[in-house]
Amino acid sequence: MRWPLRIVPRHALGRWPRAGIALAAIALALLLGALFLWAAGIDPVAAYAAIGRAAFWGGAYALSDTAVKATPLILCGLGCALAFRMRLWNVGAEGQLLLGAWAASGVASFWLPAATPRPLMLAAMALAALLAGGSYAALAGWLKARLNVSEILSTLMLVYVATHFNNFWIFGPWSQSGFPLTPQFPPAAQLWRLSDAAAQVPALGGIGLHAGFALALLTAAICWWSLRQTRLGLAIDAVGDNAATARSVGIDVGRTTVLVLALSGACAGLAGMVEVSGVVLRLQERFSPGYGFTAIIVAWLARLHPALVVVVALLFGGLLVGCREVQPAGIAMLLQGTLLFVVVGSEFFVRYRLRWCGWRAHE
Amino acid sequence: MIVTSPAHASPVPGAVAPAVELCGISKRFGETLALDGASFAVQRGQIAALLGENGAGKTTLMQILAGVQAADSGELRLAGQRVELASPRQAIARGVGMVHQHFQLVPTLTVAENILLGAPRPRFLLGRQPLHVEIAALGQRLQLPVDPAARVAELSVGERQRVELLKALWRGARVLILDEPTAVLGPLELGPFFRALRALAASGTAVVLITHKLTEVLAAADVVTVLRRGRTVARDLPIASVDGDRLGRLILGSEETAAATGEAAAAPMTPPAPALAASAPLLRLRRVSAIGQRGERALDDVDLEVWAGEIVGVAGVSGNGQRELAQVIVGLRPALAGRIALAGQEITRLPVRERLARGLGYVPEDRLGDGIAPALSVQHNLALGLFRQPRAPWLLPWRALAQRSAELVAEHDVRLQSLAQAAGQLSGGNVQKLILAREIDARPRLLIAAQPTRGLDLGATAAVRERLCRLAAGGCGVLLISEDLDEILALAQRVVVLFRGRVAGTIDRAAASAEAIGKLMLGRTADLAAAEPV
């Protein structure tokens, strides 16, 4: 007897069949998740309903919360996607996010007077975050281009450096009477929120959606457009596909490496600024639940496509929000992991199909 | 109509079932019918040539035999027994080994490790030392010398080919399929190679030779099968009963086209003699040395000049510094010593982009590896020519690019479904035309063409050669690095022979003969022998 299924390579698959495979994979992931929940003694249907209600169809609050959680994921996910397209494995978006948050906080609380006009203050914070995150990642890029240091290691290690760097400032010079956090930002350093308009439109009261979400969408649009329309976008895809060819047509791969990692880090740094200025309103320890790491999954599930990054980030934001409603708390991670595993695994079916050839004796 | 005749040429007499028989094989890829009821057979002890143009289905048919592809319909018999080969592993287990045109080697592993991969009885402990000795001995015996400890990434294409051959034989192949094996062998490697094949056949191996080169078929094969557009148009023709003209007609299917390729192969297409009015050569290398991948001195004191309107051929046995020469000129490999000047301006330390911007064009030896980005579209690949422009726009002018791409594709006769098609899906000949289109569109003053026709069919080869001649006629200098001596003799005005990274000699076309060049390629010159005993 022999195994009746054969693996047969498939010819190029169209867009819709691919989307079908992805959707089937998501359905399968949810099914597997349900199995885990059931095994843990939780009613999966009720759990999914609670998650869905809390994250998506529970009204404006739910959607606002989901979008708020998705915002740093979108920005970090874009950063990862940019680098990944060039096969630069920037796995340190978390560190770049932390440094971005640090720089933005410095501008907000210490380096610019609290009376600075709001647009100017916010612009300065964003710029500082972009520069901090960007130059931090560019450091890894420079090491890679100059000394061929693996960016996987350097970006990951720099996360720990960034964590302790931030802690130094939070516990030390910026500590507020001994507590490990900075003072709350002045109003000029807080991003506009929908709830700000509650005085005029009472319905908006308590809705925490902030301008950072719009900024994230704008960044996604810019990334999408740039990848298609600019020379840099072509260089990224060329290096990602075949670095040897890129070199032989005159692309400076080293310089592009530094530049792309800088842009990647800048996106993550901006995520840090948006998070402290739109949600936390100060710099404190552990304000990010690992957005920079989750973003790796987001970018990968989105197949490194900026528009899909937004979609996947919203889905993951929803999971983060919804799983607050479900005990135990690890369920969000469990579902994320299952999703990644199944969806990335489903790529197999994009390239191969199984053929049933019946049970037959071998010869 | 199928021309058939019984295969009398087999050294093993008749009644035995053929080692391999393929009947009525069909295979469809998406829209294209690659094979349409093709058939093929080879006897034990026989060398059977499989001929046909690029895209005729030769490779697909043999991939089915090697278990790489599954046939949609048709029958496969090994020694008379009907079998189905679902994977290369099963094919190997039944003694069918294939050496692919695009090498299937793991570059980071050593020669020995590559040979061991997929061996029929995998060993748990590798036993490095005895293995190396065994492999070296096998290589010696088959006249395919290799260094078992060398990393594949560091080998030249010709050397990799040897590893591929050894790999298949090591696994005990009784049916050996060779896809374009001679494409990467130098002319002096051909004789020993065919002798090795003959010895293999004499020991009972069935050898299948897929090739474009008629002369080699006539010299080495016992029988010939010809495919045209997925069909077998002639099967098991004894080699004594055919000649080059007849094969050409069978391959191309019509008299006129056969005449055209005959002309392409033979007619002198020499551009007019270079205008020596120019004061300086377009390209001048002065005592250039460079380190190779393995840390050896791959180029040693090389002097070279290319003048405007001239085609200079670089001949040599593969692995004698040709690859490094191209890389050093383009700027992909630093020069250890010496100076390189382009049109009188020194470019020794300039980055690749600057050199291309100053009028260098580069058609690399490894088309898929260095020439295109295979997953990107044809359109994107043509747009890569943009990066060399001194003031390349940061915003890509896609509309203009699309228009120019359409023109280029038409002008260079690149056959494709659409500009949005991935470049890696094109056949070898079309990939080469695509690269040429991109490089020529940049209006180079000096084009470096490394193995520009390797593995291409007659039509594509003629097109590429004609293109090079036209460039030279238009005043461009061409440095033609080729292991095909006929090509160099047909195109080049001067021939520079590389041996162990040194210029073994420079011969004018008038004085050039295959024998003279061949001697230089082996380093057999009086003065060189005195300086460095071989």
Tab-separated table of C-alpha atoms in Angstrom, chain B residues 57-418:
chain	number	residue	atom	x	y	z
B	57	GLY	CA	9.319	20.081	-24.928
B	58	LYS	CA	12.636	18.258	-24.590
B	59	THR	CA	13.244	19.260	-21.023
B	60	THR	CA	9.656	18.612	-19.969
B	61	LEU	CA	9.727	15.138	-21.508
B	62	MET	CA	12.913	14.284	-19.664
B	63	GLN	CA	11.626	15.791	-16.425
B	64	ILE	CA	8.741	13.364	-16.680
B	65	LEU	CA	11.224	10.547	-17.086
B	66	ALA	CA	13.147	11.831	-14.076
B	67	GLY	CA	10.044	12.064	-11.897
B	68	VAL	CA	10.233	15.850	-11.623
B	69	GLN	CA	6.977	16.380	-13.500
B	70	ALA	CA	3.993	14.100	-13.754
B	71	ALA	CA	2.618	13.407	-17.226
B	72	ASP	CA	-1.044	14.172	-17.848
B	73	SER	CA	-1.288	11.052	-19.974
B	74	GLY	CA	0.956	8.493	-21.601
B	75	GLU	CA	3.052	5.520	-20.671
B	76	LEU	CA	6.495	5.176	-19.191
B	77	ARG	CA	8.369	1.880	-19.364
B	78	LEU	CA	11.698	1.091	-17.792
B	79	ALA	CA	13.266	-2.097	-19.152
B	80	GLY	CA	9.880	-3.076	-20.521
B	81	GLN	CA	8.072	-2.628	-17.232
B	82	ARG	CA	5.377	-0.025	-16.930
B	83	VAL	CA	6.131	2.318	-14.059
B	84	GLU	CA	4.976	5.565	-12.612
B	85	LEU	CA	7.585	7.887	-11.174
B	86	ALA	CA	5.982	10.262	-8.721
B	87	SER	CA	9.124	11.924	-7.494
B	88	PRO	CA	12.796	12.319	-8.360
B	89	ARG	CA	13.508	10.009	-5.433
B	90	GLN	CA	11.537	7.183	-7.016
B	91	ALA	CA	13.234	7.835	-10.335
B	92	ILE	CA	16.633	7.700	-8.672
B	93	ALA	CA	15.681	4.484	-6.915
B	94	ARG	CA	15.012	3.002	-10.340
B	95	GLY	CA	18.299	4.232	-11.652
B	96	VAL	CA	17.146	7.280	-13.596
B	97	GLY	CA	19.387	10.257	-12.947
B	98	MET	CA	19.035	13.697	-14.490
B	99	VAL	CA	21.487	16.535	-14.688
B	100	HIS	CA	19.429	19.664	-15.072
B	101	GLN	CA	20.367	22.623	-17.180
B	102	HIS	CA	19.858	24.895	-14.180
B	103	PHE	CA	21.932	23.254	-11.536
B	104	GLN	CA	20.280	21.727	-8.540
B	105	LEU	CA	23.091	22.223	-6.075
B	106	VAL	CA	23.115	23.708	-2.602
B	107	PRO	CA	25.679	26.480	-2.933
B	108	THR	CA	26.636	26.639	0.751
B	109	LEU	CA	27.478	22.940	0.941
B	110	THR	CA	30.662	21.313	-0.269
B	111	VAL	CA	30.941	19.213	-3.386
B	112	ALA	CA	30.978	16.025	-1.328
B	113	GLU	CA	27.938	17.051	0.694
B	114	ASN	CA	26.015	17.878	-2.464
B	115	ILE	CA	26.857	14.532	-3.968
B	116	LEU	CA	25.728	12.811	-0.804
B	117	LEU	CA	22.378	14.626	-0.693
B	118	GLY	CA	19.634	12.328	-1.858
B	119	ALA	CA	21.966	9.358	-2.110
B	120	PRO	CA	20.039	6.074	-2.219
B	121	ARG	CA	21.314	4.848	1.135
B	122	PRO	CA	21.814	7.942	3.219
B	123	ARG	CA	24.572	7.504	5.710
B	124	PHE	CA	24.047	8.649	9.222
B	125	LEU	CA	27.684	9.384	9.806
B	126	LEU	CA	29.187	11.202	6.903
B	127	GLY	CA	32.734	9.920	7.274
B	128	ARG	CA	34.228	12.898	5.531
B	129	GLN	CA	37.703	11.693	4.754
B	130	PRO	CA	36.913	8.352	3.057
B	131	LEU	CA	34.044	10.041	1.238
B	132	HIS	CA	36.337	12.696	-0.165
B	133	VAL	CA	38.760	10.058	-1.323
B	134	GLU	CA	35.976	8.059	-2.958
B	135	ILE	CA	34.542	11.055	-4.759
B	136	ALA	CA	37.918	12.259	-5.934
B	137	ALA	CA	38.613	8.756	-7.228
B	138	LEU	CA	35.294	8.588	-9.057
B	139	GLY	CA	36.002	11.981	-10.583
B	140	GLN	CA	39.433	10.843	-11.683
B	141	ARG	CA	38.061	7.678	-13.226
B	142	LEU	CA	35.352	9.509	-15.157
B	143	GLN	CA	37.704	12.296	-16.131
B	144	LEU	CA	35.561	14.755	-14.222
B	145	PRO	CA	38.031	16.155	-11.716
B	146	VAL	CA	36.545	17.948	-8.708
B	147	ASP	CA	37.713	19.066	-5.303
B	148	PRO	CA	35.332	17.292	-2.888
B	149	ALA	CA	36.017	19.783	-0.104
B	150	ALA	CA	35.292	22.927	-2.151
B	151	ARG	CA	32.080	24.807	-1.548
B	152	VAL	CA	29.780	24.802	-4.560
B	153	ALA	CA	29.244	28.564	-4.272
B	154	GLU	CA	32.908	29.039	-5.085
B	155	LEU	CA	32.891	26.918	-8.230
B	156	SER	CA	32.575	28.132	-11.785
B	157	VAL	CA	29.600	27.024	-13.825
B	158	GLY	CA	31.705	24.433	-15.653
B	159	GLU	CA	32.916	22.961	-12.398
B	160	ARG	CA	29.369	22.838	-11.031
B	161	GLN	CA	28.366	20.852	-14.076
B	162	ARG	CA	30.952	18.241	-13.221
B	163	VAL	CA	29.557	18.001	-9.706
B	164	GLU	CA	26.073	17.467	-11.138
B	165	LEU	CA	27.318	14.656	-13.359
B	166	LEU	CA	29.140	13.004	-10.500
B	167	LYS	CA	26.093	13.345	-8.283
B	168	ALA	CA	23.904	11.392	-10.697
B	169	LEU	CA	26.548	8.729	-11.275
B	170	TRP	CA	27.275	8.406	-7.579
B	171	ARG	CA	23.640	7.525	-7.040
B	172	GLY	CA	24.020	4.630	-9.396
B	173	ALA	CA	22.173	6.016	-12.401
B	174	ARG	CA	21.698	3.404	-15.124
B	175	VAL	CA	19.781	5.889	-17.232
B	176	LEU	CA	21.550	9.221	-17.298
B	177	ILE	CA	19.733	12.253	-18.689
B	178	LEU	CA	21.922	15.237	-19.492
B	179	ASP	CA	20.156	18.502	-20.220
B	180	GLU	CA	22.474	20.678	-22.322
B	181	PRO	CA	25.574	19.225	-20.697
B	182	THR	CA	28.065	20.689	-23.125
B	183	ALA	CA	26.698	24.204	-22.871
B	184	VAL	CA	28.958	24.883	-19.924
B	185	LEU	CA	31.968	22.865	-20.969
B	186	GLY	CA	34.923	24.436	-22.674
B	187	PRO	CA	35.923	23.112	-26.089
B	188	LEU	CA	38.860	21.207	-24.676
B	189	GLU	CA	36.675	19.595	-22.067
B	190	LEU	CA	34.405	18.228	-24.764
B	191	GLY	CA	36.638	15.421	-25.988
B	192	PRO	CA	37.232	13.881	-22.568
B	193	PHE	CA	33.593	14.442	-21.690
B	194	PHE	CA	32.336	12.511	-24.697
B	195	ARG	CA	34.912	9.808	-24.083
B	196	ALA	CA	33.615	9.543	-20.535
B	197	LEU	CA	30.061	9.261	-21.849
B	198	ARG	CA	31.131	6.580	-24.290
B	199	ALA	CA	32.808	4.641	-21.509
B	200	LEU	CA	29.640	4.915	-19.417
B	201	ALA	CA	27.540	3.670	-22.312
B	202	ALA	CA	29.948	0.816	-22.902
B	203	SER	CA	29.401	-0.257	-19.308
B	204	GLY	CA	25.682	-0.541	-20.003
B	205	THR	CA	24.352	2.866	-19.032
B	206	ALA	CA	21.688	4.407	-21.239
B	207	VAL	CA	22.635	8.024	-21.881
B	208	VAL	CA	20.180	10.693	-23.039
B	209	LEU	CA	21.729	13.857	-24.392
B	210	ILE	CA	19.509	16.919	-24.704
B	211	THR	CA	21.254	19.494	-26.822
B	212	HIS	CA	21.054	22.194	-29.442
B	213	LYS	CA	24.397	21.516	-30.994
B	214	LEU	CA	24.120	19.368	-34.087
B	215	THR	CA	27.846	18.824	-34.465
B	216	GLU	CA	28.013	17.303	-31.016
B	217	VAL	CA	25.053	15.078	-31.717
B	218	LEU	CA	26.652	13.830	-34.900
B	219	ALA	CA	29.931	13.244	-33.094
B	220	ALA	CA	28.689	11.628	-29.914
B	221	ALA	CA	25.250	10.059	-30.253
B	222	ASP	CA	24.169	6.672	-31.565
B	223	VAL	CA	20.582	7.595	-32.336
B	224	VAL	CA	18.593	10.816	-32.573
B	225	THR	CA	15.031	11.674	-31.639
B	226	VAL	CA	13.648	15.055	-32.673
B	227	LEU	CA	10.836	16.943	-30.960
B	228	ARG	CA	8.948	19.802	-32.499
B	229	ARG	CA	6.237	21.663	-30.574
B	230	GLY	CA	5.643	18.819	-28.183
B	231	ARG	CA	5.473	16.090	-30.813
B	232	THR	CA	8.019	13.510	-31.815
B	233	VAL	CA	8.801	14.153	-35.482
B	234	ALA	CA	11.607	11.635	-35.784
B	235	ARG	CA	12.486	8.761	-33.514
B	236	ASP	CA	15.560	6.605	-33.106
B	237	LEU	CA	17.261	7.725	-36.296
B	238	PRO	CA	20.654	6.018	-36.465
B	239	ILE	CA	23.271	8.696	-36.563
B	240	ALA	CA	24.853	7.247	-39.686
B	241	SER	CA	21.639	7.854	-41.611
B	242	VAL	CA	21.399	11.599	-40.959
B	243	ASP	CA	23.397	14.729	-41.527
B	244	GLY	CA	23.291	18.226	-40.078
B	245	ASP	CA	21.040	19.607	-42.814
B	246	ARG	CA	18.424	16.951	-42.370
B	247	LEU	CA	18.401	17.365	-38.593
B	248	GLY	CA	18.119	21.116	-38.959
B	249	ARG	CA	15.081	20.651	-41.185
B	250	LEU	CA	13.510	18.225	-38.755
B	251	ILE	CA	14.077	20.548	-35.816
B	252	LEU	CA	12.708	23.651	-37.459
B	253	GLY	CA	10.096	22.029	-39.612
B	254	SER	CA	10.673	24.012	-42.767
B	255	GLU	CA	13.322	24.527	-45.391
B	256	GLU	CA	13.590	28.298	-45.160
B	257	THR	CA	14.213	28.459	-41.445
B	258	ALA	CA	16.806	25.758	-41.729
B	259	ALA	CA	18.636	27.854	-44.264
B	260	ALA	CA	18.459	30.836	-41.937
B	261	THR	CA	20.053	29.011	-39.038
B	262	GLY	CA	22.662	27.462	-41.235
B	263	GLU	CA	23.673	30.935	-42.218
B	264	ALA	CA	23.652	32.148	-38.635
B	265	ALA	CA	25.981	29.411	-37.555
B	266	ALA	CA	28.390	29.638	-40.425
B	267	ALA	CA	28.292	33.007	-42.153
B	268	PRO	CA	30.993	35.438	-41.147
B	269	MET	CA	29.261	38.279	-39.378
B	270	THR	CA	32.351	40.258	-38.744
B	271	PRO	CA	31.754	43.944	-38.324
B	272	PRO	CA	34.026	46.316	-40.222
B	273	ALA	CA	37.503	46.797	-38.832
B	274	PRO	CA	37.576	49.247	-35.957
B	275	ALA	CA	38.230	52.852	-36.757
B	276	LEU	CA	41.653	53.309	-35.334
B	277	ALA	CA	41.281	57.068	-35.462
B	278	ALA	CA	40.277	56.988	-31.813
B	279	SER	CA	43.223	57.902	-29.633
B	280	ALA	CA	42.472	55.620	-26.691
B	281	PRO	CA	40.846	52.235	-26.391
B	282	LEU	CA	37.343	52.124	-24.953
B	283	LEU	CA	38.440	49.701	-22.310
B	284	ARG	CA	41.952	49.301	-21.014
B	285	LEU	CA	43.075	46.987	-18.240
B	286	ARG	CA	46.608	47.468	-17.007
B	287	ARG	CA	48.125	44.748	-14.836
B	288	VAL	CA	44.829	43.982	-13.155
B	289	SER	CA	44.779	41.348	-10.452
B	290	ALA	CA	41.892	40.132	-8.353
B	291	ILE	CA	41.143	37.603	-5.669
B	292	GLY	CA	38.588	34.908	-6.439
B	293	GLN	CA	35.874	33.433	-4.277
B	294	ARG	CA	38.228	30.948	-2.681
B	295	GLY	CA	40.900	33.483	-1.899
B	296	GLU	CA	43.032	32.405	-4.832
B	297	ARG	CA	44.505	34.897	-7.249
B	298	ALA	CA	41.834	34.550	-9.904
B	299	LEU	CA	43.229	37.304	-12.106
B	300	ASP	CA	46.922	37.883	-12.316
B	301	ASP	CA	48.435	40.846	-14.118
B	302	VAL	CA	45.862	40.984	-16.858
B	303	ASP	CA	46.379	43.466	-19.685
B	304	LEU	CA	43.495	43.925	-22.066
B	305	GLU	CA	42.256	46.466	-24.556
B	306	VAL	CA	38.998	46.815	-26.414
B	307	TRP	CA	38.704	49.488	-29.081
B	308	ALA	CA	35.541	51.032	-30.426
B	309	GLY	CA	33.787	48.889	-32.998
B	310	GLU	CA	35.738	45.815	-32.049
B	311	ILE	CA	34.685	42.462	-30.668
B	312	VAL	CA	37.362	40.982	-28.469
B	313	GLY	CA	36.883	37.366	-27.524
B	314	VAL	CA	38.018	35.971	-24.207
B	315	ALA	CA	38.613	32.242	-24.462
B	316	GLY	CA	39.619	29.773	-21.808
B	317	VAL	CA	38.644	26.635	-20.012
B	318	SER	CA	35.930	27.401	-17.530
B	319	GLY	CA	37.263	28.547	-14.190
B	320	ASN	CA	40.387	30.277	-15.476
B	321	GLY	CA	39.353	33.760	-14.428
B	322	GLN	CA	36.670	34.630	-16.982
B	323	ARG	CA	33.995	35.211	-14.365
B	324	GLU	CA	36.266	37.349	-12.223
B	325	LEU	CA	37.362	39.333	-15.267
B	326	ALA	CA	33.788	40.373	-16.033
B	327	GLN	CA	33.103	41.143	-12.382
B	328	VAL	CA	36.202	43.260	-11.968
B	329	ILE	CA	35.397	45.346	-15.024
B	330	VAL	CA	31.794	45.892	-13.972
B	331	GLY	CA	32.806	46.664	-10.390
B	332	LEU	CA	31.208	43.692	-8.683
B	333	ARG	CA	34.626	42.510	-7.513
B	334	PRO	CA	37.386	44.825	-6.346
B	335	ALA	CA	40.645	44.924	-8.236
B	336	LEU	CA	43.539	43.970	-6.004
B	337	ALA	CA	45.997	45.807	-8.179
B	338	GLY	CA	46.132	47.483	-11.541
B	339	ARG	CA	44.035	50.038	-13.341
B	340	ILE	CA	40.904	49.906	-15.409
B	341	ALA	CA	40.021	52.765	-17.718
B	342	LEU	CA	36.836	53.283	-19.698
B	343	ALA	CA	37.179	55.650	-22.652
B	344	GLY	CA	40.325	57.121	-21.153
B	345	GLN	CA	38.826	57.744	-17.708
B	346	GLU	CA	39.920	55.657	-14.797
B	347	ILE	CA	37.097	53.634	-13.284
B	348	THR	CA	39.078	51.248	-11.059
B	349	ARG	CA	37.483	52.418	-7.825
B	350	LEU	CA	34.075	53.511	-9.034
B	351	PRO	CA	30.883	51.770	-7.883
B	352	VAL	CA	28.899	49.694	-10.373
B	353	ARG	CA	26.342	52.394	-11.025
B	354	GLU	CA	28.986	54.947	-11.997
B	355	ARG	CA	30.592	52.518	-14.405
B	356	LEU	CA	27.279	51.677	-16.022
B	357	ALA	CA	26.487	55.384	-16.188
B	358	ARG	CA	29.726	55.926	-18.102
B	359	GLY	CA	28.695	53.517	-20.782
B	360	LEU	CA	29.343	50.001	-19.582
B	361	GLY	CA	26.772	47.322	-20.385
B	362	TYR	CA	26.783	43.920	-18.738
B	363	VAL	CA	25.260	40.646	-19.850
B	364	PRO	CA	26.185	38.298	-17.005
B	365	GLU	CA	27.124	34.660	-17.319
B	366	ASP	CA	24.495	33.447	-14.877
B	367	ARG	CA	21.356	34.860	-16.443
B	368	LEU	CA	18.876	33.901	-13.762
B	369	GLY	CA	21.347	34.527	-10.960
B	370	ASP	CA	22.711	37.968	-11.877
B	371	GLY	CA	20.735	39.109	-14.894
B	372	ILE	CA	17.090	39.288	-13.923
B	373	ALA	CA	14.841	39.464	-10.917
B	374	PRO	CA	12.812	36.354	-11.720
B	375	ALA	CA	9.759	37.055	-9.586
B	376	LEU	CA	9.364	40.602	-10.917
B	377	SER	CA	7.543	41.305	-14.160
B	378	VAL	CA	9.245	41.722	-17.513
B	379	GLN	CA	8.279	45.365	-17.310
B	380	HIS	CA	9.975	45.807	-13.928
B	381	ASN	CA	13.052	44.000	-15.180
B	382	LEU	CA	13.373	46.364	-18.098
B	383	ALA	CA	12.876	49.287	-15.734
B	384	LEU	CA	15.949	48.133	-13.804
B	385	GLY	CA	17.972	49.702	-16.605
B	386	LEU	CA	16.959	53.030	-15.108
B	387	PHE	CA	19.211	52.850	-12.079
B	388	ARG	CA	22.333	53.601	-14.079
B	389	GLN	CA	21.064	56.941	-15.333
B	390	PRO	CA	22.911	59.781	-13.660
B	391	ARG	CA	19.684	61.613	-12.979
B	392	ALA	CA	17.206	58.793	-12.703
B	393	PRO	CA	13.796	60.137	-11.714
B	394	TRP	CA	12.695	59.154	-8.215
B	395	LEU	CA	9.176	58.814	-9.558
B	396	LEU	CA	8.961	56.022	-12.091
B	397	PRO	CA	7.504	57.166	-15.402
B	398	TRP	CA	5.502	53.952	-15.815
B	399	ARG	CA	3.587	55.116	-18.857
B	400	ALA	CA	6.732	55.926	-20.814
B	401	LEU	CA	8.423	52.806	-19.474
B	402	ALA	CA	5.542	50.610	-20.585
B	403	GLN	CA	5.657	52.070	-24.058
B	404	ARG	CA	9.422	51.704	-24.307
B	405	SER	CA	9.212	48.159	-22.949
B	406	ALA	CA	6.684	47.190	-25.582
B	407	GLU	CA	8.992	48.566	-28.262
B	408	LEU	CA	12.023	46.785	-26.847
B	409	VAL	CA	10.233	43.483	-26.538
B	410	ALA	CA	9.100	43.729	-30.129
B	411	GLU	CA	12.470	44.874	-31.402
B	412	HIS	CA	14.366	42.111	-29.642
B	413	ASP	CA	11.738	39.499	-30.371
B	414	VAL	CA	11.254	38.534	-26.728
B	415	ARG	CA	8.381	36.067	-26.752
B	416	LEU	CA	6.044	36.500	-23.817
B	417	GLN	CA	2.405	36.549	-22.874
B	418	SER	CA	2.419	40.018	-21.397
